[in-house]
Each structure stands twice: as C-alpha cells, then as structure tokens.
Amino acid sequence: MTKRVITFGTFDVFHIGHVNILERARKQGDYLVVGVSSDQLNFAKKKRYSVYPQDQRVRILRALRFVDEVFIEESLELKAQYIEQYKADVLVMGDDWAGKFNDMQRHCEVIYLPRTPSISTSEIIEVVKAL
Ligand code: C2G
C-alpha cells in the first residue's frame, strides 16, 4: 500500500534547507503532499509578508521531482482536517516544531527531522539587505 507523507511550511525564498527536509520527508513514504502557508497565514505567523507570493511558492514546490502534490494551508488550526483530507499516514516537520504537533498522533505518525544548520529565509533576507 502507498505510504502517504504530509508536511507544511512557507518555503519562502526557496533554499537548500527546504530541499533537504522535503527530500527526507519523501523518503519516509512513497507520496509527498506539501501544505504551503498562504500569504495571510505566513503574515500571522511571522509578522512579515513572504518575499515570494503564495502562487509562486506553490509553483516552485510543484516543479520538484520529490513533491507529488501541493495545496495552500490557510490555517494552523486545520492540520487534522488536512491530514484526513489528504489521507496522510505520516506528518513530517523540522525539529524547530518538535513537540508542537504531537496531538496529530491521533491521526497519523508524527516525525520531526533535524533542521539544516546555518540557513534560513530570514538570514538570507539579512544577507541580501547588507549587500
Ligand atoms: N527547514 C529546515 N532547515 C532549515 C530551514 C527550514 O529543515 N534550515 C524546514 C522547517 O523545519 C520546516 C520547513 O523547512 O519543516 C519549512 O520551513 P518554513 O518555510 O520556515 O516553514 P514554517 O513557516 O515554519 O511553517 O504548519 C506549520 C507551519 O506552516 C510551518
């Protein structure tokens, strides 16, 4: 039977840390679904707008060979619903979210993978600003 994996994120200013988490998420099963934060949800989480608008972030993710399906995540409160809707067997998140989604163990397996050190969208924005 196909093992379906789901993960969530903003994936703004796409970088190698994003590649690493998505490749490893895909290896947890056979099919990877990615929930991409809407522009509005990202603003609510981070108090700044993403550099790339949601439609572009969706298109970048859809272009990756290790991503099978992409949808817009409108609210953090809808995780259980998305897990059911996309029939996920496993939820994968980076370990900056460790423990935060343990409630979802009622719906599927939950795995936190180590983040890639020394890279983030916020740091890239700072580096570019300083050029
Ligand atoms: N990530 C990583 N290594 C980095 C940077 C990010 O492994 N150096 C991972 C994060 O842990 C996350 C994914 O990449 O699993 C996406 O990161 P963000 O775009 O920062 O996602 P975030 O805004 O944390 O959204 O519902 C949960 C949220 O929507 C997660």
PDB file of N, CA, C and O and ligand atoms in Angstrom, residues 7-12 15-22 24 35-37 41-42 45-46 73 75-76 79 92-97 101 113-121, ligand 1:
ATOM      1  N   THR A   7       3.657  17.326   4.793  1.00  0.00           N
ATOM      2  CA  THR A   7       4.460  18.297   5.536  1.00  0.00           C
ATOM      3  C   THR A   7       3.924  19.691   5.244  1.00  0.00           C
ATOM      4  O   THR A   7       3.173  19.884   4.279  1.00  0.00           O
ATOM      5  N   PHE A   8       4.313  20.640   6.091  1.00  0.00           N
ATOM      6  CA  PHE A   8       3.778  22.005   5.974  1.00  0.00           C
ATOM      7  C   PHE A   8       4.907  23.020   6.070  1.00  0.00           C
ATOM      8  O   PHE A   8       5.912  22.775   6.755  1.00  0.00           O
ATOM      9  N   GLY A   9       4.736  24.161   5.446  1.00  0.00           N
ATOM     10  CA  GLY A   9       5.724  25.226   5.594  1.00  0.00           C
ATOM     11  C   GLY A   9       5.431  26.382   4.654  1.00  0.00           C
ATOM     12  O   GLY A   9       4.540  26.299   3.806  1.00  0.00           O
ATOM     13  N   THR A  10       6.196  27.453   4.822  1.00  0.00           N
ATOM     14  CA  THR A  10       6.038  28.630   3.964  1.00  0.00           C
ATOM     15  C   THR A  10       6.887  28.483   2.699  1.00  0.00           C
ATOM     16  O   THR A  10       6.478  28.875   1.613  1.00  0.00           O
ATOM     17  N   PHE A  11       8.090  27.947   2.884  1.00  0.00           N
ATOM     18  CA  PHE A  11       9.019  27.721   1.769  1.00  0.00           C
ATOM     19  C   PHE A  11       9.247  28.996   0.964  1.00  0.00           C
ATOM     20  O   PHE A  11       9.215  28.988  -0.263  1.00  0.00           O
ATOM     21  N   ASP A  12       9.493  30.102   1.688  1.00  0.00           N
ATOM     22  CA  ASP A  12       9.757  31.387   1.028  1.00  0.00           C
ATOM     23  C   ASP A  12      11.250  31.496   0.721  1.00  0.00           C
ATOM     24  O   ASP A  12      12.084  31.025   1.490  1.00  0.00           O
ATOM     25  N   HIS A  15      15.377  27.450  -0.443  1.00  0.00           N
ATOM     26  CA  HIS A  15      16.820  27.242  -0.224  1.00  0.00           C
ATOM     27  C   HIS A  15      17.123  25.776   0.097  1.00  0.00           C
ATOM     28  O   HIS A  15      16.208  24.946   0.186  1.00  0.00           O
ATOM     29  N   ILE A  16      18.394  25.471   0.325  1.00  0.00           N
ATOM     30  CA  ILE A  16      18.845  24.081   0.472  1.00  0.00           C
ATOM     31  C   ILE A  16      18.239  23.388   1.706  1.00  0.00           C
ATOM     32  O   ILE A  16      18.008  22.172   1.669  1.00  0.00           O
ATOM     33  N   GLY A  17      17.942  24.150   2.752  1.00  0.00           N
ATOM     34  CA  GLY A  17      17.285  23.565   3.930  1.00  0.00           C
ATOM     35  C   GLY A  17      15.905  23.020   3.543  1.00  0.00           C
ATOM     36  O   GLY A  17      15.462  21.983   4.040  1.00  0.00           O
ATOM     37  N   HIS A  18      15.233  23.722   2.630  1.00  0.00           N
ATOM     38  CA  HIS A  18      13.925  23.271   2.146  1.00  0.00           C
ATOM     39  C   HIS A  18      14.079  21.992   1.316  1.00  0.00           C
ATOM     40  O   HIS A  18      13.301  21.043   1.459  1.00  0.00           O
ATOM     41  N   VAL A  19      15.092  21.971   0.437  1.00  0.00           N
ATOM     42  CA  VAL A  19      15.347  20.754  -0.360  1.00  0.00           C
ATOM     43  C   VAL A  19      15.590  19.578   0.584  1.00  0.00           C
ATOM     44  O   VAL A  19      14.998  18.505   0.420  1.00  0.00           O
ATOM     45  N   ASN A  20      16.445  19.783   1.585  1.00  0.00           N
ATOM     46  CA  ASN A  20      16.794  18.687   2.496  1.00  0.00           C
ATOM     47  C   ASN A  20      15.577  18.140   3.226  1.00  0.00           C
ATOM     48  O   ASN A  20      15.395  16.925   3.328  1.00  0.00           O
ATOM     49  N   ILE A  21      14.727  19.017   3.748  1.00  0.00           N
ATOM     50  CA  ILE A  21      13.579  18.498   4.529  1.00  0.00           C
ATOM     51  C   ILE A  21      12.588  17.779   3.607  1.00  0.00           C
ATOM     52  O   ILE A  21      12.053  16.727   3.957  1.00  0.00           O
ATOM     53  N   LEU A  22      12.384  18.332   2.422  1.00  0.00           N
ATOM     54  CA  LEU A  22      11.404  17.713   1.514  1.00  0.00           C
ATOM     55  C   LEU A  22      11.907  16.370   0.982  1.00  0.00           C
ATOM     56  O   LEU A  22      11.147  15.402   0.917  1.00  0.00           O
ATOM     57  N   ARG A  24      13.979  14.334   2.515  1.00  0.00           N
ATOM     58  CA  ARG A  24      13.920  13.369   3.623  1.00  0.00           C
ATOM     59  C   ARG A  24      12.480  13.015   3.959  1.00  0.00           C
ATOM     60  O   ARG A  24      12.174  11.880   4.316  1.00  0.00           O
ATOM     61  N   GLY A  35       1.710  21.162   2.280  1.00  0.00           N
ATOM     62  CA  GLY A  35       0.792  22.266   2.573  1.00  0.00           C
ATOM     63  C   GLY A  35       1.607  23.544   2.688  1.00  0.00           C
ATOM     64  O   GLY A  35       2.452  23.665   3.575  1.00  0.00           O
ATOM     65  N   VAL A  36       1.368  24.479   1.785  1.00  0.00           N
ATOM     66  CA  VAL A  36       2.136  25.722   1.748  1.00  0.00           C
ATOM     67  C   VAL A  36       1.344  26.825   2.418  1.00  0.00           C
ATOM     68  O   VAL A  36       0.188  27.081   2.034  1.00  0.00           O
ATOM     69  N   SER A  37       1.942  27.506   3.392  1.00  0.00           N
ATOM     70  CA  SER A  37       1.248  28.592   4.099  1.00  0.00           C
ATOM     71  C   SER A  37       0.775  29.650   3.111  1.00  0.00           C
ATOM     72  O   SER A  37       1.570  30.122   2.289  1.00  0.00           O
ATOM     73  N   LEU A  41      -1.573  33.486   6.208  1.00  0.00           N
ATOM     74  CA  LEU A  41      -1.125  32.655   7.331  1.00  0.00           C
ATOM     75  C   LEU A  41       0.333  32.964   7.668  1.00  0.00           C
ATOM     76  O   LEU A  41       0.707  33.054   8.838  1.00  0.00           O
ATOM     77  N   ASN A  42       1.152  33.139   6.633  1.00  0.00           N
ATOM     78  CA  ASN A  42       2.562  33.451   6.890  1.00  0.00           C
ATOM     79  C   ASN A  42       2.694  34.767   7.645  1.00  0.00           C
ATOM     80  O   ASN A  42       3.488  34.883   8.581  1.00  0.00           O
ATOM     81  N   LYS A  45       1.901  34.245  11.239  1.00  0.00           N
ATOM     82  CA  LYS A  45       2.948  33.514  11.968  1.00  0.00           C
ATOM     83  C   LYS A  45       4.179  34.375  12.198  1.00  0.00           C
ATOM     84  O   LYS A  45       4.801  34.328  13.242  1.00  0.00           O
ATOM     85  N   LYS A  46       4.588  35.140  11.157  1.00  0.00           N
ATOM     86  CA  LYS A  46       5.920  35.766  11.178  1.00  0.00           C
ATOM     87  C   LYS A  46       5.912  37.292  11.247  1.00  0.00           C
ATOM     88  O   LYS A  46       6.971  37.912  11.305  1.00  0.00           O
ATOM     89  N   GLU A  73      -2.098  25.962   2.669  1.00  0.00           N
ATOM     90  CA  GLU A  73      -2.521  25.821   4.074  1.00  0.00           C
ATOM     91  C   GLU A  73      -3.049  27.181   4.526  1.00  0.00           C
ATOM     92  O   GLU A  73      -2.308  28.160   4.568  1.00  0.00           O
ATOM     93  N   SER A  75      -4.816  27.751   7.528  1.00  0.00           N
ATOM     94  CA  SER A  75      -4.828  27.957   8.975  1.00  0.00           C
ATOM     95  C   SER A  75      -4.096  26.823   9.674  1.00  0.00           C
ATOM     96  O   SER A  75      -4.239  25.658   9.280  1.00  0.00           O
ATOM     97  N   LEU A  76      -3.360  27.163  10.740  1.00  0.00           N
ATOM     98  CA  LEU A  76      -2.658  26.143  11.530  1.00  0.00           C
ATOM     99  C   LEU A  76      -3.649  25.243  12.261  1.00  0.00           C
ATOM    100  O   LEU A  76      -3.322  24.134  12.646  1.00  0.00           O
ATOM    101  N   LYS A  79      -4.929  21.465  10.730  1.00  0.00           N
ATOM    102  CA  LYS A  79      -3.980  20.351  10.470  1.00  0.00           C
ATOM    103  C   LYS A  79      -4.664  18.988  10.415  1.00  0.00           C
ATOM    104  O   LYS A  79      -4.433  18.216   9.488  1.00  0.00           O
ATOM    105  N   VAL A  92       5.492  14.950   8.690  1.00  0.00           N
ATOM    106  CA  VAL A  92       6.911  15.262   8.908  1.00  0.00           C
ATOM    107  C   VAL A  92       7.063  16.770   9.074  1.00  0.00           C
ATOM    108  O   VAL A  92       6.495  17.541   8.286  1.00  0.00           O
ATOM    109  N   MET A  93       7.816  17.172  10.117  1.00  0.00           N
ATOM    110  CA  MET A  93       8.132  18.595  10.293  1.00  0.00           C
ATOM    111  C   MET A  93       9.590  18.713  10.724  1.00  0.00           C
ATOM    112  O   MET A  93      10.153  17.789  11.293  1.00  0.00           O
ATOM    113  N   GLY A  94      10.179  19.886  10.503  1.00  0.00           N
ATOM    114  CA  GLY A  94      11.518  20.147  11.009  1.00  0.00           C
ATOM    115  C   GLY A  94      11.474  20.252  12.529  1.00  0.00           C
ATOM    116  O   GLY A  94      10.414  20.546  13.114  1.00  0.00           O
ATOM    117  N   ASP A  95      12.623  20.018  13.173  1.00  0.00           N
ATOM    118  CA  ASP A  95      12.595  19.941  14.640  1.00  0.00           C
ATOM    119  C   ASP A  95      12.508  21.302  15.335  1.00  0.00           C
ATOM    120  O   ASP A  95      12.473  21.368  16.567  1.00  0.00           O
ATOM    121  N   ASP A  96      12.421  22.403  14.548  1.00  0.00           N
ATOM    122  CA  ASP A  96      12.052  23.681  15.173  1.00  0.00           C
ATOM    123  C   ASP A  96      10.597  23.596  15.664  1.00  0.00           C
ATOM    124  O   ASP A  96      10.176  24.390  16.504  1.00  0.00           O
ATOM    125  N   TRP A  97       9.856  22.618  15.153  1.00  0.00           N
ATOM    126  CA  TRP A  97       8.462  22.413  15.570  1.00  0.00           C
ATOM    127  C   TRP A  97       8.339  21.219  16.522  1.00  0.00           C
ATOM    128  O   TRP A  97       7.216  20.752  16.784  1.00  0.00           O
ATOM    129  N   PHE A 101       3.254  19.334  17.298  1.00  0.00           N
ATOM    130  CA  PHE A 101       2.157  18.661  16.589  1.00  0.00           C
ATOM    131  C   PHE A 101       1.895  17.255  17.120  1.00  0.00           C
ATOM    132  O   PHE A 101       1.306  16.433  16.428  1.00  0.00           O
ATOM    133  N   LEU A 113      12.214  15.958  11.887  1.00  0.00           N
ATOM    134  CA  LEU A 113      13.562  15.734  11.345  1.00  0.00           C
ATOM    135  C   LEU A 113      14.449  16.933  11.673  1.00  0.00           C
ATOM    136  O   LEU A 113      13.961  18.072  11.717  1.00  0.00           O
ATOM    137  N   PRO A 114      15.747  16.700  11.886  1.00  0.00           N
ATOM    138  CA  PRO A 114      16.638  17.820  12.215  1.00  0.00           C
ATOM    139  C   PRO A 114      16.674  18.862  11.101  1.00  0.00           C
ATOM    140  O   PRO A 114      16.696  18.509   9.913  1.00  0.00           O
ATOM    141  N   ARG A 115      16.663  20.124  11.502  1.00  0.00           N
ATOM    142  CA  ARG A 115      16.795  21.227  10.528  1.00  0.00           C
ATOM    143  C   ARG A 115      18.204  21.251   9.958  1.00  0.00           C
ATOM    144  O   ARG A 115      19.149  20.846  10.626  1.00  0.00           O
ATOM    145  N   THR A 116      18.332  21.787   8.769  1.00  0.00           N
ATOM    146  CA  THR A 116      19.656  22.033   8.198  1.00  0.00           C
ATOM    147  C   THR A 116      20.251  23.243   8.912  1.00  0.00           C
ATOM    148  O   THR A 116      19.605  24.301   8.962  1.00  0.00           O
ATOM    149  N   PRO A 117      21.448  23.104   9.493  1.00  0.00           N
ATOM    150  CA  PRO A 117      22.013  24.241  10.223  1.00  0.00           C
ATOM    151  C   PRO A 117      22.422  25.404   9.315  1.00  0.00           C
ATOM    152  O   PRO A 117      22.677  25.197   8.124  1.00  0.00           O
ATOM    153  N   SER A 118      22.482  26.577   9.915  1.00  0.00           N
ATOM    154  CA  SER A 118      23.092  27.769   9.294  1.00  0.00           C
ATOM    155  C   SER A 118      22.430  28.275   8.024  1.00  0.00           C
ATOM    156  O   SER A 118      23.085  28.924   7.220  1.00  0.00           O
ATOM    157  N   ILE A 119      21.149  27.963   7.818  1.00  0.00           N
ATOM    158  CA  ILE A 119      20.464  28.609   6.688  1.00  0.00           C
ATOM    159  C   ILE A 119      18.989  28.797   7.025  1.00  0.00           C
ATOM    160  O   ILE A 119      18.360  27.905   7.602  1.00  0.00           O
ATOM    161  N   SER A 120      18.484  29.975   6.711  1.00  0.00           N
ATOM    162  CA  SER A 120      17.053  30.230   6.857  1.00  0.00           C
ATOM    163  C   SER A 120      16.682  31.391   5.950  1.00  0.00           C
ATOM    164  O   SER A 120      17.547  32.180   5.550  1.00  0.00           O
ATOM    165  N   THR A 121      15.400  31.477   5.661  1.00  0.00           N
ATOM    166  CA  THR A 121      14.908  32.581   4.830  1.00  0.00           C
ATOM    167  C   THR A 121      15.255  33.921   5.475  1.00  0.00           C
ATOM    168  O   THR A 121      15.721  34.841   4.788  1.00  0.00           O
TER     169      THR A 121
HETATM  170  N1  C2G B   1      13.673  23.856   7.471  1.00  0.00           N
HETATM  171  C1  C2G B   1      14.795  23.052   7.683  1.00  0.00           C
HETATM  172  N2  C2G B   1      16.037  23.614   7.730  1.00  0.00           N
HETATM  173  C2  C2G B   1      16.184  24.955   7.580  1.00  0.00           C
HETATM  174  C3  C2G B   1      15.077  25.784   7.354  1.00  0.00           C
HETATM  175  C4  C2G B   1      13.810  25.197   7.316  1.00  0.00           C
HETATM  176  O1  C2G B   1      14.683  21.813   7.841  1.00  0.00           O
HETATM  177  N3  C2G B   1      17.430  25.453   7.658  1.00  0.00           N
HETATM  178  C5  C2G B   1      12.343  23.227   7.452  1.00  0.00           C
HETATM  179  C6  C2G B   1      11.445  23.683   8.604  1.00  0.00           C
HETATM  180  O2  C2G B   1      11.761  22.963   9.782  1.00  0.00           O
HETATM  181  C7  C2G B   1      10.066  23.338   8.060  1.00  0.00           C
HETATM  182  C8  C2G B   1      10.243  23.530   6.534  1.00  0.00           C
HETATM  183  O3  C2G B   1      11.650  23.575   6.293  1.00  0.00           O
HETATM  184  O4  C2G B   1       9.739  21.971   8.335  1.00  0.00           O
HETATM  185  C9  C2G B   1       9.614  24.831   6.059  1.00  0.00           C
HETATM  186  O5  C2G B   1      10.175  25.891   6.787  1.00  0.00           O
HETATM  187  P1  C2G B   1       9.440  27.304   6.829  1.00  0.00           P
HETATM  188  O6  C2G B   1       9.140  27.724   5.459  1.00  0.00           O
HETATM  189  O7  C2G B   1      10.181  28.204   7.744  1.00  0.00           O
HETATM  190  O8  C2G B   1       8.053  26.850   7.452  1.00  0.00           O
HETATM  191  P2  C2G B   1       7.291  27.463   8.672  1.00  0.00           P
HETATM  192  O9  C2G B   1       6.990  28.881   8.387  1.00  0.00           O
HETATM  193  O10 C2G B   1       7.995  27.040   9.922  1.00  0.00           O
HETATM  194  O11 C2G B   1       5.879  26.726   8.555  1.00  0.00           O
HETATM  195  O12 C2G B   1       2.122  24.367   9.848  1.00  0.00           O
HETATM  196  C10 C2G B   1       3.462  24.566  10.146  1.00  0.00           C
HETATM  197  C11 C2G B   1       3.994  25.747   9.523  1.00  0.00           C
HETATM  198  O13 C2G B   1       3.217  26.217   8.476  1.00  0.00           O
HETATM  199  C12 C2G B   1       5.484  25.599   9.224  1.00  0.00           C
END
